[in-house]
Backbone as numpy.savetxt, mean C-alpha at the origin, in Angstrom:
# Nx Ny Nz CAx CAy CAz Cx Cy Cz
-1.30 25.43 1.18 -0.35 24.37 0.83 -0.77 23.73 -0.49
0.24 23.60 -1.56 -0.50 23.20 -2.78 -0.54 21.89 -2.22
-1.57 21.02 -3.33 -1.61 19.96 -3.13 -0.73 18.78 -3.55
-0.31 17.55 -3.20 0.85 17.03 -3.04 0.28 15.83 -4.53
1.17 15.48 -5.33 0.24 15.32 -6.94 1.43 13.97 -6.19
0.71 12.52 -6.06 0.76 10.54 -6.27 0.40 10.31 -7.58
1.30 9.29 -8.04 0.76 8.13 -9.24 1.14 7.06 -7.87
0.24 6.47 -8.28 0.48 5.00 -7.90 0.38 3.75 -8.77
1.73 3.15 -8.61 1.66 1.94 -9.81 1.54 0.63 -8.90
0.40 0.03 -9.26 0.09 -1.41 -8.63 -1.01 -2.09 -8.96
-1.26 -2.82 -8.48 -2.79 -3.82 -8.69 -3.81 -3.42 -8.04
-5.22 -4.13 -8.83 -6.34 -3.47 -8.63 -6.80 -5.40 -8.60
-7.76 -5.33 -7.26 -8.50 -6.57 -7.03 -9.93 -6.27 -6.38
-10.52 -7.95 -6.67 -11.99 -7.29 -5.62 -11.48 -8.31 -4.62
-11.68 -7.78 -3.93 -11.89 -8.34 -2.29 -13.09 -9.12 -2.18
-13.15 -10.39 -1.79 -14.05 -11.21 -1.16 -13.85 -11.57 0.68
-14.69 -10.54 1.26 -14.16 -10.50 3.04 -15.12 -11.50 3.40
-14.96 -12.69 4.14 -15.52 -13.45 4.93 -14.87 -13.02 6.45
-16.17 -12.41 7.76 -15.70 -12.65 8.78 -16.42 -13.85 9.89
-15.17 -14.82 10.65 -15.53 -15.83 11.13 -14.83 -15.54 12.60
-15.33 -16.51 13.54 -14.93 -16.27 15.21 -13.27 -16.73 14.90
-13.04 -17.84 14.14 -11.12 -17.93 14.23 -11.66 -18.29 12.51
-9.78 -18.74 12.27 -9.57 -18.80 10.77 -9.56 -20.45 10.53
-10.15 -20.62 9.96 -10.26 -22.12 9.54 -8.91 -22.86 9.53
-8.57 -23.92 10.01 -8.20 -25.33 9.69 -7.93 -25.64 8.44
-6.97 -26.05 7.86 -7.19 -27.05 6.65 -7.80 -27.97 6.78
-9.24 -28.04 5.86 -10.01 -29.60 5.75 -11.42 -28.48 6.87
-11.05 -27.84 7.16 -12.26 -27.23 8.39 -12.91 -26.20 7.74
-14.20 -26.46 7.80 -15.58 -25.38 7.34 -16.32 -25.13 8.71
-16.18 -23.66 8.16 -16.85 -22.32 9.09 -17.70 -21.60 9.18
-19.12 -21.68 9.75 -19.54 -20.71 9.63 -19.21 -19.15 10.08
-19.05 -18.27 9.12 -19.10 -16.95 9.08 -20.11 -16.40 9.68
-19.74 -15.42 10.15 -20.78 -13.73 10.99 -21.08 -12.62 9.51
-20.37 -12.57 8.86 -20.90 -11.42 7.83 -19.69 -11.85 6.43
-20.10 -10.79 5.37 -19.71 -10.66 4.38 -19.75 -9.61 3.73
-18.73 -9.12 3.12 -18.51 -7.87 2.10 -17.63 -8.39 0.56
-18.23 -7.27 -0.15 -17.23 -7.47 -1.78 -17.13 -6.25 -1.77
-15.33 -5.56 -1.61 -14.84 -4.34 -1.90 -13.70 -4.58 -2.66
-13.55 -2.95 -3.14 -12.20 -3.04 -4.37 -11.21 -3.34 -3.06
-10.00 -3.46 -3.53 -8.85 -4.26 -3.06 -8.21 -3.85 -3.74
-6.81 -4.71 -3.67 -5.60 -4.51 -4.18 -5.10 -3.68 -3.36
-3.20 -3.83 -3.18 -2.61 -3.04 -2.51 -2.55 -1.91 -3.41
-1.94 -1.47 -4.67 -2.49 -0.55 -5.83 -3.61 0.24 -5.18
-4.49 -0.36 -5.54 -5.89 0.45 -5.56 -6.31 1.05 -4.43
-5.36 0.12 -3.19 -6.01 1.11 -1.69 -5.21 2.34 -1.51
-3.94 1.88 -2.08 -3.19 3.28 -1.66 -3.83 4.43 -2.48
-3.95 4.33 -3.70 -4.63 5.22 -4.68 -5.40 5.92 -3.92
-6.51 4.92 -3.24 -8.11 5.39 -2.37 -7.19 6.31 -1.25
-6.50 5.60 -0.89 -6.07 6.23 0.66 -5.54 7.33 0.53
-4.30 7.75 -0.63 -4.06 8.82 -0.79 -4.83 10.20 -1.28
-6.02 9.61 -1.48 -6.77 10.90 -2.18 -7.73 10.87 -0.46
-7.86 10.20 0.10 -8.79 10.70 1.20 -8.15 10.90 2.38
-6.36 10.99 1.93 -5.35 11.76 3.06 -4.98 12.99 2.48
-5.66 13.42 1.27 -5.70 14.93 0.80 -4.80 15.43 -0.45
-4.34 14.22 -0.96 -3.55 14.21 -2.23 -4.47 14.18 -3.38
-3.80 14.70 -4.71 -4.41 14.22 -5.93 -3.53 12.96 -5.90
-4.34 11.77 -6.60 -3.70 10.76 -7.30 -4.32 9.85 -8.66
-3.09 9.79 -9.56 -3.60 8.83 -10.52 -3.12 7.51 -10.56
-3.92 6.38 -11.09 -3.22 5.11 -10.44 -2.94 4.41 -12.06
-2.22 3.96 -12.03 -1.65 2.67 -13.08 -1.57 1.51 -12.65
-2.18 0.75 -13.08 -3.01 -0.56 -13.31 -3.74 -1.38 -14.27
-4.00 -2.16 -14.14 -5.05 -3.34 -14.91 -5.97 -3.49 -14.20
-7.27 -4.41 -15.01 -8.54 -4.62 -14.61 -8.80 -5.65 -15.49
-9.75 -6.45 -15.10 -10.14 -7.61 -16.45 -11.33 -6.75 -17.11
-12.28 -7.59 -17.92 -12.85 -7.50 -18.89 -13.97 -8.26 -18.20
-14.09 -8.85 -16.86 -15.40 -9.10 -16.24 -15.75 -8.44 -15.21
-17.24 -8.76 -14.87 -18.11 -7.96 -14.43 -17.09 -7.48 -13.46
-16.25 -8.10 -12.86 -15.69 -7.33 -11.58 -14.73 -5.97 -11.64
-14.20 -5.76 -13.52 -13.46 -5.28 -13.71 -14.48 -3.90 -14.04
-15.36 -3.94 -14.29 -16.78 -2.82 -14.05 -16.59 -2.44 -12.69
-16.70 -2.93 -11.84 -16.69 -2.22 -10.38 -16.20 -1.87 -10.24
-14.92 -2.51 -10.17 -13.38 -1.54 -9.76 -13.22 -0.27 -10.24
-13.43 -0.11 -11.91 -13.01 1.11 -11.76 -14.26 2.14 -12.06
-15.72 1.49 -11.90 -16.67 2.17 -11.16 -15.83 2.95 -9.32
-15.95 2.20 -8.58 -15.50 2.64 -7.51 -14.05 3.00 -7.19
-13.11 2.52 -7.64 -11.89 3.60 -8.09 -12.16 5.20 -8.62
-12.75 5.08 -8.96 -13.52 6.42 -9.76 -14.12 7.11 -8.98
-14.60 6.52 -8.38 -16.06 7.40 -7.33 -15.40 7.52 -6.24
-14.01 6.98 -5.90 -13.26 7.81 -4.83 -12.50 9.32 -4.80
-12.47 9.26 -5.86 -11.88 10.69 -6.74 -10.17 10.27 -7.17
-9.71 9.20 -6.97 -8.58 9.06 -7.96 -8.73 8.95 -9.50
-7.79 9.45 -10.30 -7.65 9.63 -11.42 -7.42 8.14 -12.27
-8.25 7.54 -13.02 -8.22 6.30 -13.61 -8.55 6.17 -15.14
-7.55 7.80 -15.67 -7.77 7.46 -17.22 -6.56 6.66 -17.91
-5.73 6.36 -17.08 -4.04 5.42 -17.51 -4.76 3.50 -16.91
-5.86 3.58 -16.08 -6.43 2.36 -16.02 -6.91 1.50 -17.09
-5.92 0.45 -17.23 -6.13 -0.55 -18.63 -6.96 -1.72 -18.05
-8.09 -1.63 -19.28 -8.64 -3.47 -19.26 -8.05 -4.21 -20.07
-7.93 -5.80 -19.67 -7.45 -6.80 -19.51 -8.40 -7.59 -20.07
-8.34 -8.28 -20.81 -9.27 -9.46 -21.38 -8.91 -10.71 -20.99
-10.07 -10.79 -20.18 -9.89 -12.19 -18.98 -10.19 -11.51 -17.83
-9.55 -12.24 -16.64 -10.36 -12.19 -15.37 -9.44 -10.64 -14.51
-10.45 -10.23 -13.58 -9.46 -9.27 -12.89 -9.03 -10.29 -11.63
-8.10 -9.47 -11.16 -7.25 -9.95 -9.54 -8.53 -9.76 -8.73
-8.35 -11.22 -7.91 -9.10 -11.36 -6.91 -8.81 -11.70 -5.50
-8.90 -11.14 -4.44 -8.71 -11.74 -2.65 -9.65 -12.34 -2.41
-9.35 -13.74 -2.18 -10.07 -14.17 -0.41 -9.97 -14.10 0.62
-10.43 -13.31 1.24 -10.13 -12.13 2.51 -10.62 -13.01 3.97
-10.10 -14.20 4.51 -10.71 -14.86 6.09 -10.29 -13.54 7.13
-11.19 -13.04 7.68 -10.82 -12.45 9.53 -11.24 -12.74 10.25
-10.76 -12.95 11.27 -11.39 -13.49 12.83 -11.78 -12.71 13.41
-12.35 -12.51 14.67 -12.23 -11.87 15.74 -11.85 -11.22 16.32
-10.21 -11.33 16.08 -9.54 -10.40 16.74 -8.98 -9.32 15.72
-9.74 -9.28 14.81 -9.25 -8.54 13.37 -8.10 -9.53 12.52
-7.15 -10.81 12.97 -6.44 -11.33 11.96 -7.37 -11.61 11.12
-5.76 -11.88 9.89 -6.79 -12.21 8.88 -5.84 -13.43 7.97
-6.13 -14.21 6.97 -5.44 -14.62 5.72 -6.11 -14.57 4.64
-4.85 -14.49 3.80 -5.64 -13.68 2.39 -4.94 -14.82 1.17
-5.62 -15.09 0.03 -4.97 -16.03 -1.23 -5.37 -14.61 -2.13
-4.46 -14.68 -2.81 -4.85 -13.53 -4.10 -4.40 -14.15 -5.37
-5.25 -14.47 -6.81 -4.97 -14.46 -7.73 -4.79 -13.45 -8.58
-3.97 -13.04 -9.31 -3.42 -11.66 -9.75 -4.31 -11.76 -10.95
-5.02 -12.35 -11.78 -5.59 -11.96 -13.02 -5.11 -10.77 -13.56
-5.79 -9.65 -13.72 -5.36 -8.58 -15.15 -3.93 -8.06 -14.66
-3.90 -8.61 -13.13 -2.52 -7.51 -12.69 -1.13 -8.00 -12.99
-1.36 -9.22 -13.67 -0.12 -9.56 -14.36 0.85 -9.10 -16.20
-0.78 -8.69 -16.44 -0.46 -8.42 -17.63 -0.19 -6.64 -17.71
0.14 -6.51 -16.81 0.66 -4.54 -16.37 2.25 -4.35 -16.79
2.19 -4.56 -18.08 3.64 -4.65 -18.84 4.04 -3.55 -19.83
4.55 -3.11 -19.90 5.19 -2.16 -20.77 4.58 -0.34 -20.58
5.28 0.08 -19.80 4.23 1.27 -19.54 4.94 1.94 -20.76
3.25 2.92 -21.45 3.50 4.03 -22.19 4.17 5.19 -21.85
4.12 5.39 -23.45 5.28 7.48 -22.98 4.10 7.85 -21.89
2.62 7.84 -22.01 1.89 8.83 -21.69 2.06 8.34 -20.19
2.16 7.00 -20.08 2.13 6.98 -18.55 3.11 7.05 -17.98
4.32 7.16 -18.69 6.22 7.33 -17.86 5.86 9.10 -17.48
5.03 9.84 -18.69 5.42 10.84 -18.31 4.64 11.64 -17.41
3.27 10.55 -16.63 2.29 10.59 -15.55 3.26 10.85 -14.51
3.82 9.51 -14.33 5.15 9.60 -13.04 5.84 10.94 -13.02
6.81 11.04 -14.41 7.38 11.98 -14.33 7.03 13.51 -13.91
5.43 13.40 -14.18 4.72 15.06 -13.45 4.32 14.80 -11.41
4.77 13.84 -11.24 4.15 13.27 -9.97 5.32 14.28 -8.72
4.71 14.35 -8.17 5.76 14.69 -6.48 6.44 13.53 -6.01
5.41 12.15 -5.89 5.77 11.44 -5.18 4.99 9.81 -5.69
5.92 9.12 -6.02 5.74 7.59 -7.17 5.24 6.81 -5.84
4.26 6.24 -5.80 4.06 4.33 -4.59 3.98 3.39 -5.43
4.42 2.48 -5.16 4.53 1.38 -5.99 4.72 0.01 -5.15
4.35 -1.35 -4.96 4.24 -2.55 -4.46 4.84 -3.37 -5.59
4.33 -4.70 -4.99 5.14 -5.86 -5.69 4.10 -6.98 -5.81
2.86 -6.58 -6.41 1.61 -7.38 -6.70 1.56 -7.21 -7.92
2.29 -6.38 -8.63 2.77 -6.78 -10.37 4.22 -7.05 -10.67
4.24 -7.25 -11.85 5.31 -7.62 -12.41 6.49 -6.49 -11.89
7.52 -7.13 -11.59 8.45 -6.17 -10.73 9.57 -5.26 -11.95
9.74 -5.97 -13.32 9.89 -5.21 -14.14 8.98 -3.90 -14.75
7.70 -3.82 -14.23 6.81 -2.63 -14.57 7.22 -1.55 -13.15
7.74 -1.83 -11.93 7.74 -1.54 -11.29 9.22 -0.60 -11.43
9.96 -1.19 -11.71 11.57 -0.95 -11.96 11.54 0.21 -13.03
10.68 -0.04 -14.30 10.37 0.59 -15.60 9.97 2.13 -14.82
8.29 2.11 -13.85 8.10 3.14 -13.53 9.78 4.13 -12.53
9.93 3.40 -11.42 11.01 4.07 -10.85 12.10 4.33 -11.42
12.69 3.97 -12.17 13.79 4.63 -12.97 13.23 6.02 -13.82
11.66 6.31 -14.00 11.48 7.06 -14.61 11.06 8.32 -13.87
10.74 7.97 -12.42 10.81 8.79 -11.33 11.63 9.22 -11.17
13.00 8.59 -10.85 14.01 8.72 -10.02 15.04 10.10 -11.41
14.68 9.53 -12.80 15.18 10.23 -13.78 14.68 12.06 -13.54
13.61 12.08 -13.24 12.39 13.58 -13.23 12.85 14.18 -12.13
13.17 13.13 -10.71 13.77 14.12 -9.37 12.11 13.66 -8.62
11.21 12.79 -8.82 10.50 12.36 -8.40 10.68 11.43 -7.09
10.20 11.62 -6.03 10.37 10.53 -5.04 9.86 9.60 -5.33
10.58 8.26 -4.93 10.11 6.63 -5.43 9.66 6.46 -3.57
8.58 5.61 -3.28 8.37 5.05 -2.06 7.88 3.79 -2.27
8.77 2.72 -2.08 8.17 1.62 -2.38 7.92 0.41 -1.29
7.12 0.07 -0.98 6.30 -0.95 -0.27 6.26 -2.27 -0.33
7.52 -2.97 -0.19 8.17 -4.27 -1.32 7.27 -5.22 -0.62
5.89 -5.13 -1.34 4.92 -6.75 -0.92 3.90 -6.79 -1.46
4.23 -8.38 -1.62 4.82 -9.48 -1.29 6.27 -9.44 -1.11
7.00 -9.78 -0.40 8.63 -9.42 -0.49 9.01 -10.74 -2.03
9.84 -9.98 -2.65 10.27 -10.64 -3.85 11.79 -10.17 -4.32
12.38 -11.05 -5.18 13.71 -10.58 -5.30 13.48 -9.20 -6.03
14.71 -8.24 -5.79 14.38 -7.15 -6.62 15.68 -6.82 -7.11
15.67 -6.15 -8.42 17.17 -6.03 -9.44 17.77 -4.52 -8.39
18.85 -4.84 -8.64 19.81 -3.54 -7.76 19.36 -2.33 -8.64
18.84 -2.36 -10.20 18.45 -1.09 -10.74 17.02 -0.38 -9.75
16.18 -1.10 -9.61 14.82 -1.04 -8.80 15.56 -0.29 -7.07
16.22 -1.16 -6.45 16.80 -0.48 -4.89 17.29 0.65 -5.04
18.61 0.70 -6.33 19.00 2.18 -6.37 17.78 3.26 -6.68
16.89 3.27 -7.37 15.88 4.29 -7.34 15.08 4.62 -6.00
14.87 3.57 -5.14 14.01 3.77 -4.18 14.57 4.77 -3.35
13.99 6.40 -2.65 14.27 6.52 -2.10 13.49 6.47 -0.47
12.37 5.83 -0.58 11.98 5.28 1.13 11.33 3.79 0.88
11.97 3.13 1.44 11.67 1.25 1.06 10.42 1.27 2.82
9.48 0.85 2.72 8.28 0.31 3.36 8.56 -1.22 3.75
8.36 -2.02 4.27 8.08 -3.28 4.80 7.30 -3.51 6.16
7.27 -5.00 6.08 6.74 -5.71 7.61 7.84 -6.11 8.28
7.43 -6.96 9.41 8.67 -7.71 9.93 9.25 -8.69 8.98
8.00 -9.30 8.28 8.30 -10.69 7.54 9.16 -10.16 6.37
8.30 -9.33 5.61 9.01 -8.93 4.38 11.18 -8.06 4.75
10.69 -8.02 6.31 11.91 -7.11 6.19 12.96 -8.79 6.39
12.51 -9.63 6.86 13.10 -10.59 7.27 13.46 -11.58 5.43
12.94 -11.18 5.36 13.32 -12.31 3.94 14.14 -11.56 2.45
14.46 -10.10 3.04 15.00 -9.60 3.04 16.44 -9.15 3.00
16.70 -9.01 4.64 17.55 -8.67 5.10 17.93 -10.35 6.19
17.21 -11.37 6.57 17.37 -11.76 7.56 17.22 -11.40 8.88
16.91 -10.50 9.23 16.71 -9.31 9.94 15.39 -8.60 10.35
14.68 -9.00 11.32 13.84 -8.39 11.83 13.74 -6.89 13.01
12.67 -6.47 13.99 12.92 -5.95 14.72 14.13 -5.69 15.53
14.76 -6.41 15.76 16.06 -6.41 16.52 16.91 -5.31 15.54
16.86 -5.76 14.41 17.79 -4.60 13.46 17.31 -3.81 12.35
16.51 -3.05 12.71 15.63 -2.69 11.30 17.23 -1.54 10.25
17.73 -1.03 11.08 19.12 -0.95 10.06 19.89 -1.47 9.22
19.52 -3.04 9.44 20.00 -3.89 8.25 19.39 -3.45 6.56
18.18 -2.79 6.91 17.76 -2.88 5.47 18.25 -1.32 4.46
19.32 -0.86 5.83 20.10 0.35 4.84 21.04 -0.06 4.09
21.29 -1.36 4.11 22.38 -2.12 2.89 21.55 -1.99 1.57
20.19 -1.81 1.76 19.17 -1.81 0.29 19.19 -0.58 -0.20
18.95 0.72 1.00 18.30 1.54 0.60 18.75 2.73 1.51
18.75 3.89 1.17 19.11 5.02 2.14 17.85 5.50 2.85
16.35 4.99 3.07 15.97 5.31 3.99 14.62 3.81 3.88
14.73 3.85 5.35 13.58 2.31 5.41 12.80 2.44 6.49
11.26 2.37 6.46 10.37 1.83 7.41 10.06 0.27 7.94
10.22 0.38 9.00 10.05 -1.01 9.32 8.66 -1.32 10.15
7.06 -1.25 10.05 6.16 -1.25 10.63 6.22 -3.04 11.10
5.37 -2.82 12.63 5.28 -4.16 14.12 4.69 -4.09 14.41
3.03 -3.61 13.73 2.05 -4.20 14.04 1.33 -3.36 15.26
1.28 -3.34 16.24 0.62 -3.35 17.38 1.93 -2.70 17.99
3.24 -2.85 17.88 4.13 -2.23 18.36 5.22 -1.31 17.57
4.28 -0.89 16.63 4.57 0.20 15.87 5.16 0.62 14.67
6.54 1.17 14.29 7.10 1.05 12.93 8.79 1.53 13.65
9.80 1.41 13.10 10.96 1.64 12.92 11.08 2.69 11.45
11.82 4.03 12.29 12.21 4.90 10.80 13.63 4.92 11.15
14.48 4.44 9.99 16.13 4.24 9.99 16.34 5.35 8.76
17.44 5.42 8.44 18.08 6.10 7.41 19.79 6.14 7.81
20.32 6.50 6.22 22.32 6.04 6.48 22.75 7.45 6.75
22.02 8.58 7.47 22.20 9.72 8.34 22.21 9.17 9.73
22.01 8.30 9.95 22.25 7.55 11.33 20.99 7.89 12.36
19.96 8.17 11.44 18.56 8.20 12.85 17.98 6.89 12.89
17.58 6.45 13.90 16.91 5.12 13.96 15.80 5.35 15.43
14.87 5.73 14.62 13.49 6.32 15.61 12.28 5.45 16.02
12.19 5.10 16.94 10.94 4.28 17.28 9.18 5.39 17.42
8.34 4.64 16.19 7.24 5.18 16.47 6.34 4.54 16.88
5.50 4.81 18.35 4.43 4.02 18.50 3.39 3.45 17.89
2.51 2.56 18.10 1.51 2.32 17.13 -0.03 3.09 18.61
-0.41 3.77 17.49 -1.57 4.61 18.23 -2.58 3.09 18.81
-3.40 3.49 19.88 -4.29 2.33 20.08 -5.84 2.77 20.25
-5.88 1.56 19.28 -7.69 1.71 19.32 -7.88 0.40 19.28
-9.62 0.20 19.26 -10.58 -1.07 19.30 -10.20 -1.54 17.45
-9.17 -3.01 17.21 -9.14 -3.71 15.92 -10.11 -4.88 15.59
-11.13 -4.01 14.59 -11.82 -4.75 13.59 -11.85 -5.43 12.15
-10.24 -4.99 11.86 -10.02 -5.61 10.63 -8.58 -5.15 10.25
-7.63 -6.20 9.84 -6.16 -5.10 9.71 -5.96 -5.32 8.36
-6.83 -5.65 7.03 -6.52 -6.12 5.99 -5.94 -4.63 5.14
-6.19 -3.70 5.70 -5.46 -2.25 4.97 -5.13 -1.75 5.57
-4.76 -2.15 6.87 -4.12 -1.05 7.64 -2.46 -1.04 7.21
-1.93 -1.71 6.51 -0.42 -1.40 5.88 -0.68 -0.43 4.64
-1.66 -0.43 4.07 -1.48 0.27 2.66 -2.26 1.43 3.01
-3.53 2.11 3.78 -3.34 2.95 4.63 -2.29 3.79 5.27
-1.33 2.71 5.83 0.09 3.57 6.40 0.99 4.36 5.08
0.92 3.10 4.40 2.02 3.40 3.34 1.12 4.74 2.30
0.63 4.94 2.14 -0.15 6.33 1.44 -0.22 7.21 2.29
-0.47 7.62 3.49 -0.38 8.36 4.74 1.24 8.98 4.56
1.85 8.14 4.73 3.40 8.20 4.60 3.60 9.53 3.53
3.29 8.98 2.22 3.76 9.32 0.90 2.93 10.72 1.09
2.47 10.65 1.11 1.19 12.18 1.26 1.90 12.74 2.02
2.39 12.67 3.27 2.72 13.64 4.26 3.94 14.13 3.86
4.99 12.85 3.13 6.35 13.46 3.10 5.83 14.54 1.85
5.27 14.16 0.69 5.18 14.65 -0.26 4.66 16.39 -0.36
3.91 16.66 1.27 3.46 18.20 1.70 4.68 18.79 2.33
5.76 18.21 2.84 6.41 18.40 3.78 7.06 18.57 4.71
6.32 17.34 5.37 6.72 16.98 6.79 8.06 16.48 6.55
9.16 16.44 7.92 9.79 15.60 7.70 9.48 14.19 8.10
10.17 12.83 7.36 10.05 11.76 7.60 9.19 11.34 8.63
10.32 11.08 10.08 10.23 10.95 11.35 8.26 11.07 11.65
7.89 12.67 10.78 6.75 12.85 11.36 5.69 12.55 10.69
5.81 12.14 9.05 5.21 12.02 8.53 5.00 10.01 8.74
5.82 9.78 9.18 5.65 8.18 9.57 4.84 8.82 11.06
4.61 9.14 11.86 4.09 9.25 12.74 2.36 9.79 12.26
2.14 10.72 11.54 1.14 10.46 11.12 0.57 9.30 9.92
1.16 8.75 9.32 0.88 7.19 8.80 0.93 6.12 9.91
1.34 6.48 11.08 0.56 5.91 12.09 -1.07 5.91 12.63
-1.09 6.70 12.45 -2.58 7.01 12.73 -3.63 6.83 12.03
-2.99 6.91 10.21 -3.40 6.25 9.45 -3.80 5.08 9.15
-3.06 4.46 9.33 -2.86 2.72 9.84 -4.16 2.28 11.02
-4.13 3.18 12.51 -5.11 2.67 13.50 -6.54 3.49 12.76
-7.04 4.30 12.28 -8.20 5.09 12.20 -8.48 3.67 11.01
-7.25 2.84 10.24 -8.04 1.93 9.41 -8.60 0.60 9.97
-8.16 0.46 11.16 -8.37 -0.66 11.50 -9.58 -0.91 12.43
-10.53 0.09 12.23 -11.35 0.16 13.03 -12.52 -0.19 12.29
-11.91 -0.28 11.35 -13.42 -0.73 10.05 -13.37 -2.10 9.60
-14.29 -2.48 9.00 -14.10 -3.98 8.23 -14.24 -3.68 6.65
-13.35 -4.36 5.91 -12.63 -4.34 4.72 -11.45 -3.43 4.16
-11.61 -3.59 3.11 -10.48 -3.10 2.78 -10.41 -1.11 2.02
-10.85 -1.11 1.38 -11.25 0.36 0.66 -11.83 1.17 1.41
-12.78 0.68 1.85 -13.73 1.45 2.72 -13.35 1.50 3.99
-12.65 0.68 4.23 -12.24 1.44 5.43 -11.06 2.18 5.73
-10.55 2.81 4.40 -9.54 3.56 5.10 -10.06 5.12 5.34
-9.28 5.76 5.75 -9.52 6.52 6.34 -9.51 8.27 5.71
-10.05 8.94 6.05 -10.62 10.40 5.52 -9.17 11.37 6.41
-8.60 12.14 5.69 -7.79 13.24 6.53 -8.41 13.23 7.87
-9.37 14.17 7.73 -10.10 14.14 9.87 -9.79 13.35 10.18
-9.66 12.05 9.89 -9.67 11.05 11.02 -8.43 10.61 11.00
-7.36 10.79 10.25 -6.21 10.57 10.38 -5.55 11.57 11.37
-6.10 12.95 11.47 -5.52 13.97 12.05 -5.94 13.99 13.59
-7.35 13.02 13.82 -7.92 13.00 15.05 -7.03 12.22 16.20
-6.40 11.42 15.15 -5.33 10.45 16.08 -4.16 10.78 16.03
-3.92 11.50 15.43 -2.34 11.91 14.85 -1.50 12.31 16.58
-0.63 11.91 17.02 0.15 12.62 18.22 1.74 12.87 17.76
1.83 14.17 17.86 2.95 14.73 16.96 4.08 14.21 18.44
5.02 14.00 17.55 6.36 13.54 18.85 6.91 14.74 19.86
C-alpha cells in the first residue's frame, strides 16, 4: 500500500501539563501530583499523530524565536514529520496551560504567540498541499491561512479534512472546500445549534461531518443519507488532552489509504482511546500497533 502523503496546516505550542486530584476554583490554589512540558498544539499533534498512524506528513506552521521555539521543532523533527515549510516567528511561541484531574478532565488557556502570525502562505507551500493526498487543518490560526490553504487543496483534487477548533465563524469559501468537517458536541453546537440529538444538522455546512461524544463515541453523517453511530472503544482514562487530535489524524490517514469513511472513523476511534491512556499531549499519542490493537472493525 503506498503510503498516504498529509500536510497539516495549524499551530505549534508547548504544553505546560499540571496534574491535580480536581481542577481548581477561581481564587483556589492546588497542589499538583506531577508535571510535564510537551510540544502541543492541535497542528503539531496531528502532524505527530499522523506520522505514527503510518503516513508521511509535512506540517505548516509558526514557532517563536524563544527557547521554546527550539524545542518544538527539535521534537517535531524527531517525530519524523517533515518541518522544512516550519517558520520562526520573532517573539514568543504559542503556549498551553494544560490543568487535569483525576479523572483525566482537563482545562486548557492557550496563548497563540507565533501561531498568529501564520499569514500568507508561499507558492512553495500552496504547492506542498497541492502534492498532498489529504490537507488537516484546525482553527488555532488565522482562519484566512486556513481558507488560503483549502481552496488550494480543493483546486489539486486534494481532500480538505477540517477540525473546526476552536469553533469560529467560517467564510462559505472555507465550508465549500471542506470535504469531511470534524467537531465536538460544543463546537458542533455553536455551530449548528445542534448537538447529539442531530448531528445531521451540520450537512447544511458540509457534505460529510463527524460528530465525536466523548465516552459515547462519534456520529458519521453525510448528504448520501448515512448517519452511523460509532462506539467509543473503552479503556482506563489518564488524560484526554489529545485524544481529539489523535482521532482527527487517525481519520485522515485511514481515509487517505482507503478505507471507507464509516471505517476509517472507526479506527480513529481507537485512536482517540490508545491516546488517552497516557498523560500529555504528543507523547501520548499513539503508534499504528496500538491503534490497530484496539481497532474493532464493524
Amino acid at each position: 500500500m503506498p503510503q498516504t502523503r498529509v500536510v497539516v496546516v495549524g499551530s505549534a505550542n508547548m504544553d505546560l501539563v499540571a496534574m491535580a486530584p480536581a481542577l481548581p476554583r477561581p481564587g483556589q490554589t492546588m497542589l499538583g501530583t506531577d508535571f510535564v512540558m510537551v510540544p502541543g498544539g492541535k497542528g503539531a499533534n496531528q502532524a505527530i499523530a499522523a506520522v505514527r498512524a503510518g503516513a508521511s506528513c509535512a506540517f505548516l506552521g509558526a514557532i517563536g524565536s524563544d527557547a521554546f521555539g527550539v524545542t518544538l521543532r527539535a521534537r517535531i523533527t524527531a517525530a519524523g514529520v517533515d518541518t522544512g515549510h516550519l517558520r520562526v516567528v520573532y517573539g514568543a511561541s504559542g503556549v498551553a496551560l494544560v490543568m487535569v484531574n483525576g479523572q483525566g478532565e482537563n482545562a486548557i488557556v492557550v496563548t497563540p504567540g507565533a501561531n498568529d502570525a501564520l499569514v500568507g502562505l508561499t507558492d512553495e507551500e500552496l504547492a506542498t498541499v497541492r502534492g498532498a493526498d489529504v490537507l488537516v487543518a484546525q482553527l488555532e490560526i488565522p482562519v484566512r491561512t486556513v481558507t488560503a490553504a483549502a481552496l488550494a487543496a480543493r483546486a489539486a483534487g486534494t481532500r480538505v479534512v477540517l477540525n473546526a477548533a476552536p469553533a469560529r465563524d467560517l467564510p462559505p469559501e472555507l465550508l465549500d472546500a471542506v470535504d469531511l468537517l470534524v467537531v465536538n458536541e460544543g463546537e458542533a453546537q455553536a455551530f449548528t445549534g445542534r448537538g447529539r440529538e442531530d448531528p445531521k444538522a451540520l450537512l447544511d455546512l458540509v457534505p460529510r461531518a463527524v460528530l465525536t461524544i466523548g465516552d459515547a463515541g462519534a456520529w458519521y453523517v453525510d448528504r448520501e443519507g448515512a448517519e452511523v453511530h460509532v462506539p467509543a472503544v473503552r479503556v482506563d482514562v489518564v488524560d484526554s488532552t489529545a485524544a481529539g487530535d489523535a482521532f482527527t489524524a487517525a481519520l485522515a490517514v485511514g481515509w487517505g489509504e482507503g478505507r471507507d469513511v464509516v471505517d476509517a472513523v472507526r479506527w480513529a476511534a481507537a485512536a482517540g482511546a490508545a491516546c488517552v491512556r497516557k498523560l500529555g499531549a504528543s507523547v501520548a499519542l499513539p503508534q499504528r500497533a496500538e491503534i490497530d490493537a484496539l481497532y474493532a472493525p464493524g
